[in-house]
mmCIF file of C-alpha atoms and ligand atoms in Angstrom:
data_model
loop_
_atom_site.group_PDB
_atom_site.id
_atom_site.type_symbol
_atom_site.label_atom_id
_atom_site.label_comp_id
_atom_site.label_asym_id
_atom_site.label_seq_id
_atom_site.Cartn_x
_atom_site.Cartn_y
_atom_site.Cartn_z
ATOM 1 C CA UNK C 29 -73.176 108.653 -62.113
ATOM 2 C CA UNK C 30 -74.822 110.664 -64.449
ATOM 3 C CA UNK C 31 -75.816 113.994 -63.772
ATOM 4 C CA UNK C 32 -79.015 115.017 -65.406
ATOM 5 C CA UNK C 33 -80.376 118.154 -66.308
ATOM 6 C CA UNK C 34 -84.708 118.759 -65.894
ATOM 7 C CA UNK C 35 -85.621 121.203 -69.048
ATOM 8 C CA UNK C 36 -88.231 123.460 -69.447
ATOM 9 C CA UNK C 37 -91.474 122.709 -71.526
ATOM 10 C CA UNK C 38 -90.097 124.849 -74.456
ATOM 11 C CA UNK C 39 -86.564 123.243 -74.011
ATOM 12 C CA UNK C 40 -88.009 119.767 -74.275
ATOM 13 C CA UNK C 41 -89.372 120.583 -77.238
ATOM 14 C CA UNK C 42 -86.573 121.690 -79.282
ATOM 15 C CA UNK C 43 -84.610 118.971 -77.741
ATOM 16 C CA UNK C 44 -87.602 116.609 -79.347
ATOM 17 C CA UNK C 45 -87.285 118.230 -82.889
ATOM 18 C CA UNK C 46 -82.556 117.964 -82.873
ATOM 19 C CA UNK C 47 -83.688 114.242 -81.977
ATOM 20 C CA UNK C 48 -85.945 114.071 -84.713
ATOM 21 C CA UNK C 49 -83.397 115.197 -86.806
ATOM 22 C CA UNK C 50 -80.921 112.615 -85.745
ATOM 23 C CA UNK C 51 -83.401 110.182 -86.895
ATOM 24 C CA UNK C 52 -83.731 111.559 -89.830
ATOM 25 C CA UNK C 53 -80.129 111.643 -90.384
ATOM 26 C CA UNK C 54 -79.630 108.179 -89.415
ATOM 27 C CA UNK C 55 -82.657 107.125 -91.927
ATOM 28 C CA UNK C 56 -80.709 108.604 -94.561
ATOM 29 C CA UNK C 57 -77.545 107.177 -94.043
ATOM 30 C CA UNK C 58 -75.600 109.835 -91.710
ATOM 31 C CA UNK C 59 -75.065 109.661 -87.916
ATOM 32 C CA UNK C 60 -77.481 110.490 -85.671
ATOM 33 C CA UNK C 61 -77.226 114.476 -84.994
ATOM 34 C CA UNK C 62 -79.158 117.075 -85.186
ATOM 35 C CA UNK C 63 -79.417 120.694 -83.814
ATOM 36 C CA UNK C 64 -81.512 123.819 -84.153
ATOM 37 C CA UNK C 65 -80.439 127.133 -83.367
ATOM 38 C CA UNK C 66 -82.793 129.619 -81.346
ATOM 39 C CA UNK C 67 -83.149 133.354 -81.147
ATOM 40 C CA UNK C 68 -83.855 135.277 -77.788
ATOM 41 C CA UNK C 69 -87.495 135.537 -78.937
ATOM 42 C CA UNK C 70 -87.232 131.893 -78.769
ATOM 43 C CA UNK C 71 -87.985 131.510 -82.575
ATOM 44 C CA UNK C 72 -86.216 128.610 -84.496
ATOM 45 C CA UNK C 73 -84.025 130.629 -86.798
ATOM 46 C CA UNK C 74 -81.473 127.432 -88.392
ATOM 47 C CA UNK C 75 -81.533 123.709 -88.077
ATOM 48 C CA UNK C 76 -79.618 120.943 -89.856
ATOM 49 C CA UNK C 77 -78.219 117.221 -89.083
ATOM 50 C CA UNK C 78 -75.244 115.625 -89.460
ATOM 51 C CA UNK C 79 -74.962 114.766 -93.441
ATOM 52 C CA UNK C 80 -70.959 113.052 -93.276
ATOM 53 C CA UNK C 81 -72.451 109.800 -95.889
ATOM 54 C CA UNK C 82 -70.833 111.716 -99.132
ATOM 55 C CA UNK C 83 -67.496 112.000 -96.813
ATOM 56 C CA UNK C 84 -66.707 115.611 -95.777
ATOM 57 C CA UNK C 85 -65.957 114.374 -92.266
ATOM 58 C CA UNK C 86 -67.009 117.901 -90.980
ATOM 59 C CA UNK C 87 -70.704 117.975 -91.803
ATOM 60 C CA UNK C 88 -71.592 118.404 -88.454
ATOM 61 C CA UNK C 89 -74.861 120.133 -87.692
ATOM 62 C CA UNK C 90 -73.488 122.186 -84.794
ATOM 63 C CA UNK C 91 -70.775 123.607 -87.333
ATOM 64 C CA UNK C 92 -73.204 124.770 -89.815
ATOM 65 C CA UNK C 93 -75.082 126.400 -87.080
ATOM 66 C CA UNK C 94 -71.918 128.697 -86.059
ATOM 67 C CA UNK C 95 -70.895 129.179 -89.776
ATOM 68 C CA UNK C 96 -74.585 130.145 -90.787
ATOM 69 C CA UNK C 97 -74.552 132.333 -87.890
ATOM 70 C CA UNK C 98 -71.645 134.177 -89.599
ATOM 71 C CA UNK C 99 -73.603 135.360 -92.152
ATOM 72 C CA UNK C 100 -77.366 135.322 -90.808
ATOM 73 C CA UNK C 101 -76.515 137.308 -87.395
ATOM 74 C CA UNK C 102 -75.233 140.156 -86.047
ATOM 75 C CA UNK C 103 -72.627 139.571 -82.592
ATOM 76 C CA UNK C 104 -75.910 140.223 -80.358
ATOM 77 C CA UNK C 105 -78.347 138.022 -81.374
ATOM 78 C CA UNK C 106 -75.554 135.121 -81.549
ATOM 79 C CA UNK C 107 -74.816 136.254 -78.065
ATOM 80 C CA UNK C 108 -78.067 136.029 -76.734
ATOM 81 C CA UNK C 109 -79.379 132.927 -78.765
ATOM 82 C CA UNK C 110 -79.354 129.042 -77.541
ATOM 83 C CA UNK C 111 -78.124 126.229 -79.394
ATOM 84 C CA UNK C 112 -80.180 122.747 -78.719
ATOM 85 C CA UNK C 113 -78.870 119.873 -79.795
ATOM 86 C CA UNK C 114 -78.725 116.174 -79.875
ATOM 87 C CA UNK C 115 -75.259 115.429 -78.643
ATOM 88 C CA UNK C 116 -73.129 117.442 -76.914
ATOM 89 C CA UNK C 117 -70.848 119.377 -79.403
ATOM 90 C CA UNK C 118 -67.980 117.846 -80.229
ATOM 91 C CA UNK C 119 -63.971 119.993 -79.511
ATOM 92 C CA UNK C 120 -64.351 120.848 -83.586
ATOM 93 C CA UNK C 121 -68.027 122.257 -83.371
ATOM 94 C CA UNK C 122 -67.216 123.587 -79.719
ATOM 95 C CA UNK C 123 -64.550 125.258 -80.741
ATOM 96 C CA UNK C 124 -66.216 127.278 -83.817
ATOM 97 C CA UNK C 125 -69.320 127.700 -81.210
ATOM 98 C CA UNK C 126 -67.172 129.949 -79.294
ATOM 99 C CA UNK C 127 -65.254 131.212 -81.943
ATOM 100 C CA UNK C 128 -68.448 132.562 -83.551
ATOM 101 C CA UNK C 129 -69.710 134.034 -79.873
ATOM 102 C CA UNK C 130 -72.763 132.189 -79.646
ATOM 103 C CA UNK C 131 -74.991 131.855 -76.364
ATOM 104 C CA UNK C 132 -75.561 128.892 -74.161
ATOM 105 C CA UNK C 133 -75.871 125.096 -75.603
ATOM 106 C CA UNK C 134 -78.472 122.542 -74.169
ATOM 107 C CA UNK C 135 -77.996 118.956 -75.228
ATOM 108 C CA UNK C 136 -80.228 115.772 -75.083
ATOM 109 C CA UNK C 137 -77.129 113.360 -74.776
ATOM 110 C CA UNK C 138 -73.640 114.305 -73.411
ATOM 111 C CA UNK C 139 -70.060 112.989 -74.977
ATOM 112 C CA UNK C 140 -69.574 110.644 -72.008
ATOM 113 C CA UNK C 141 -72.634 108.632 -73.083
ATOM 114 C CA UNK C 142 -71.645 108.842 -76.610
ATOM 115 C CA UNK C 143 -68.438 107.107 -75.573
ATOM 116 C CA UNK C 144 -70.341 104.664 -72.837
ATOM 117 C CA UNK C 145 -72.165 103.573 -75.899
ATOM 118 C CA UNK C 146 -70.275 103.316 -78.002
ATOM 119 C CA UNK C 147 -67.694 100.713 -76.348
ATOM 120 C CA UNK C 148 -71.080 99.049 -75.057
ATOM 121 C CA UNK C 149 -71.327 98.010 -78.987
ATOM 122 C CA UNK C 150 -67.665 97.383 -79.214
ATOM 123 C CA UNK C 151 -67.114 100.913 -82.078
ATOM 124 C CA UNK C 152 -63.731 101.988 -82.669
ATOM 125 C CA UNK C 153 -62.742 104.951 -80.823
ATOM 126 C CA UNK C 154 -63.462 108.564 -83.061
ATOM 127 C CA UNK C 155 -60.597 110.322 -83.980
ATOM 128 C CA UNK C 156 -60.580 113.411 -81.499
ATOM 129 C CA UNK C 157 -61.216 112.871 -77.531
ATOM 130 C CA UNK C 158 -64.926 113.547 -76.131
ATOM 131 C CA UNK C 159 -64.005 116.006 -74.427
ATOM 132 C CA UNK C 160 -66.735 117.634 -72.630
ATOM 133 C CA UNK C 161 -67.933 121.474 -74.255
ATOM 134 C CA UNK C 162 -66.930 123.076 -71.260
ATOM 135 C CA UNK C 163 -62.760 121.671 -71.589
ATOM 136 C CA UNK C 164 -62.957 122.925 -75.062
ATOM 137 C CA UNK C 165 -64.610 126.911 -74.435
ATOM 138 C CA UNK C 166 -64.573 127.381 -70.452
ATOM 139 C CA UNK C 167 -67.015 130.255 -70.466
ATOM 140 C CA UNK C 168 -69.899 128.658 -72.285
ATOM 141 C CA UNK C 169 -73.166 128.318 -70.477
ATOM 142 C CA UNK C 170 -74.072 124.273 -71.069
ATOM 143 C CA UNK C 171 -77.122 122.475 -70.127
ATOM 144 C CA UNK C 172 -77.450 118.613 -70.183
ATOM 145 C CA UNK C 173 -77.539 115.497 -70.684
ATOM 146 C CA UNK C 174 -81.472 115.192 -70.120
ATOM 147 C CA UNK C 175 -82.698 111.644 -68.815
ATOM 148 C CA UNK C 176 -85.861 111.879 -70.559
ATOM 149 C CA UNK C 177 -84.237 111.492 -73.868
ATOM 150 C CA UNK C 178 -81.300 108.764 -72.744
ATOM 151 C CA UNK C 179 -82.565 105.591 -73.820
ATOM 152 C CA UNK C 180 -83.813 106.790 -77.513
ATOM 153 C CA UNK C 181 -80.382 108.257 -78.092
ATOM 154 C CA UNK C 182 -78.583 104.724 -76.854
ATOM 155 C CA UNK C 183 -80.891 102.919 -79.762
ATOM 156 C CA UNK C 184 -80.000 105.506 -82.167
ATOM 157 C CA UNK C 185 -76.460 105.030 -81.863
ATOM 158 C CA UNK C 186 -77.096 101.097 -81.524
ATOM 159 C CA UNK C 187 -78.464 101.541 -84.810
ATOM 160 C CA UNK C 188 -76.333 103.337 -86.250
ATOM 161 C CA UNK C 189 -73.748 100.489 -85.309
ATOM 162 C CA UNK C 190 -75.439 97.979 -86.932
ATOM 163 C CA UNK C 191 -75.393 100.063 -90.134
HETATM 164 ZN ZN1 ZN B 226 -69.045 118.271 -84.086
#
């Protein structure tokens, strides 16, 4: 069973806007992700969504978060800000999460339902294993999936099946 995780007002709400973005993305022709990134003040500082239609496989929004973060913030505030997001990160965008030294990650849908849906609609398998955030970067603070959010995320990625 599914262990779900109850968020806070302000949580919910930039958990609403990364799965706005994922509809958004999916509109447009990319896969349903998106993710904001959040300063200690608890100010949305970055946010992007998947954009992997023109091919660069790595177009991940979580990515661009860390990579922007390179540039945009100094080792403290990436320390002490929060990354919300649609789907859990993926090992690639989990990876350069921790690389980069950012703070904690909340997510509306985890890998394991990504994969649960995704044989429920018969998909091939993705390239690299699901594997959860915490398998990837050990010491990362992660908070999710949230309940609330579940069955909008399994028509998304229904959806984006269907093409
Ligand atoms: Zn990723």
């Amino acid at each position: 069973m599914t262990t779900f995780y109850e968020p806070t007002a302000s949580e919910f709400g930039h958990l609403r806007r990364c799965v706005d973005l994922a509809r958004e993305a999916l509109d447009d022709g990319d896969e349903p992700f998106g993710s904001i990134l959040v300063d200690a003040e608890g100010t949305v500082r970055f946010e992007d969504r998947n954009r992997v239609k023109h091919g660069d496989q790595t177009r991940h929004p979580e990515f661009e978060i860390a990579r922007w973060s390179a540039t945009n913030f100094t080792a403290e505030e990436r320390a002490s800000s929060t990354v919300f997001t649609s789907g859990e990160h993926c090992p690639m965008c989990a990876a350069a999460h921790a690389w980069m030294g950012l703070g904690r990650i909340v997510y509306a849908g985890s890998s394991a339902q990504l994969v649960q849906w995704g044989s429920e609609r018969g998909a091939a398998p993705a390239p690299v294993a699901a594997l959860p955030i915490t398998t990837v970067a050990p010491a990362l603070e992660v908070a999710g999936p949230v309940a609330a959010f579940a069955e909008e995320l399994r028509e998304l990625h229904f959806d984006r099946g269907r093409g």
